[in-house]
Amino acid sequence: MPNLAHGRPYLAIPGPSTIPERVLQAMNRGAPNIYAGALHDMVAGLWPDLKALAGTTGDVAVYIGNGHALWEAANTNLFSRGEKALVLASGLFGHGWANSARGLGVEVALLDFGPAPMDLDRVEDALRADRTREIRAVLMTQTDTASSVKNDVAAVRSVLDALGHPALLAVDCIATLGCDEYRMDDWGVDLTIAASQKGLMTPPGIGFLWMSPRAMAASESAGLRTPYWAVGPRARPTEFWQYFCGTAPTHHLFGLRAALDMIGEEGLPNVWARHHHLARAVWAAVEAWGRGNPEIRLNVADPACRGWSVTSVRMGAPHATRLRDWTETQAGVTLGIGLGMSEPGDPHGDGFLRIAHMGHVNAHMTLGALAVAEAGMQALDIPHGTGALEAAAAVIAS
Ligand SMILES: *Cc1c(COP(=O)(O)O)cnc(C)c1O
C-alpha cells in the first residue's frame, strides 16, 4: 500500500497538545521590549483571565517551567523540611509530585491506588489516623494523564471538612485545566497547578500556581520557600520584573494571550462540553472494539472517573505499540504511549495506548484518529469488534 502519512500530521498525545495557528501567529514576532510597551501593557490582563479559568478569586503566579517545575513551586510554598504530605496517586503523576516533595525533604505518606480511581475510605482512614494533625497538605491529581483516571476533588475536601482536618488541599490540574470542569473556590481547593502545553494550547515552558488566601498565608511560613520560587512577589508584584522573577517568557505570554482569548470566545463551559463530547465518542469506539476482543477495553470502567482530555486504552501487548507505530508511520496520527503502565508480562507498557482529546481538538480530528486506529487494526490483523466508527459518529451526532 502507498504511504498515507504525508499531509498534515496529527499529534494526538496528551501534551504537548495541538497549537492553534492563532497562538503560533501571536508568537511570531521579534523580541519585545520588557521595560515598556505591548508586553508590559498586556501582562496584567492575563491575571484576571487565569483566575477565571481556575475558578478562583485567589492569587495566581506564573513560572517559566514545565509541570515538574510547578510541582516544585507548589512544594516549596507549602512545606518546611520534615513536614508531612499525604499524596494520592492514581497512576503515574502522583508519584512524580511525591518524588519532588521527598527530594525537598518533605515526609511523604503515599496512598497508591494503582492506575485506578482513589478509594475515598482509605483517604479518610489516613487522615483520621493523623490524630496530631501533622499532615500539612493533601496533594492530588485531578486527571492522571497516564491512567486517564479522574478523581473527585470536592469529595476530598468533604472528607477533610468532615474530620475537621486542617490540611491544605492541593491539586495538579495540568491535564485538565481548560478541558475538564474545575472550580477551585467552589470545591475548597487551596492550591492548583497547571502548565501551558495541555489544555492551554501553548508550547511547553510556562506553568501556573493558584493560591487560596489560606495557602497564601501559609506560604509565608513555608521553610522550603526560596527567593526564586516564592509565590508572593510573583502574584502581587510591585515591579514588572517580579511577575517572572527576571526576564518575562515573552513569546509564551503572547501565545497564552491568544489561547485565553480563544477559550473566552468559545466560553469555558462550552470548552468543557466539547471535551466531554469528544471523550464520549472515543469511549464508544473503544467499547465497540472491545465487543470483538475482550483484551481491548478502557482503563477506567466508571465513566464518572474518566478524564475528558485523554483516554487510556488497554489492548494487550504488543498490540498497542504495533498499532501506534502503524498509525504514525502509515497514517500521520501519533497516539500516546502507555506511559508508566507496565504490568507483569508487559514490562514496557506495550499493551496500552492513549488517545488525547485535549485542547485545540474538534470532531473531525477525533473521528479521524479513531478511523485511523480502526484501519491500523485491520492492517495488522488485531482482532476487534465492528461498529466503532458508527458508535463514535452517533455520539458526535447526538
Ligand atoms: C503532563 C503532566 C505533568 C508533567 O508535566 P511536565 O510539563 O511534563 O513536567 C504532571 N502532571 C500531570 C497531570 C500531567 O498531565
Coordinates of N, CA and C in Angstrom, one line a residue, residues 76-80 83 136 168 211-223 225:
T76 N 7.5 24.0 47.5 CA 8.3 25.0 48.3 C 7.5 26.0 49.0
N77 N 6.3 26.3 48.4 CA 5.4 27.3 49.0 C 4.4 26.7 50.0
L78 N 4.5 25.3 50.2 CA 3.6 24.7 51.1 C 4.3 24.2 52.4
F79 N 5.5 23.7 52.2 CA 6.1 22.9 53.3 C 7.4 23.5 53.8
S80 N 7.7 23.1 55.1 CA 9.1 23.2 55.6 C 9.7 21.8 55.6
E83 N 8.2 18.4 57.2 CA 6.7 18.4 57.4 C 6.1 17.3 56.5
R136 N 0.3 18.4 56.6 CA 0.1 19.9 56.3 C -0.7 20.1 55.0
L168 N -4.1 21.6 54.0 CA -4.4 22.3 52.8 C -4.7 21.3 51.7
M211 N -3.4 30.2 44.3 CA -3.3 30.0 45.8 C -4.6 30.6 46.4
S212 N -5.2 29.9 47.3 CA -6.3 30.5 48.1 C -5.7 31.4 49.1
P213 N -6.5 32.3 49.8 CA -5.9 33.1 50.8 C -5.2 32.3 51.9
R214 N -5.8 31.2 52.3 CA -5.2 30.3 53.3 C -3.8 29.8 52.9
A215 N -3.7 29.4 51.6 CA -2.5 28.9 51.1 C -1.4 30.1 51.0
M216 N -1.9 31.2 50.6 CA -1.0 32.4 50.5 C -0.4 32.7 51.9
A217 N -1.3 32.7 52.9 CA -0.8 32.9 54.3 C 0.1 31.9 54.8
A218 N -0.2 30.6 54.4 CA 0.7 29.5 54.9 C 2.0 29.6 54.2
S219 N 2.0 30.1 53.0 CA 3.3 30.1 52.2 C 4.3 31.0 52.9
E220 N 3.9 32.0 53.7 CA 4.8 32.9 54.3 C 5.7 32.2 55.3
S221 N 5.2 31.1 55.9 CA 6.0 30.4 56.9 C 6.6 29.1 56.3
A222 N 6.4 28.9 55.0 CA 6.9 27.6 54.4 C 8.5 27.7 54.3
G223 N 9.1 26.8 55.1 CA 10.6 26.9 55.2 C 11.3 26.6 53.9
R225 N 10.6 27.7 51.0 CA 10.5 28.8 50.1 C 11.9 29.4 49.8

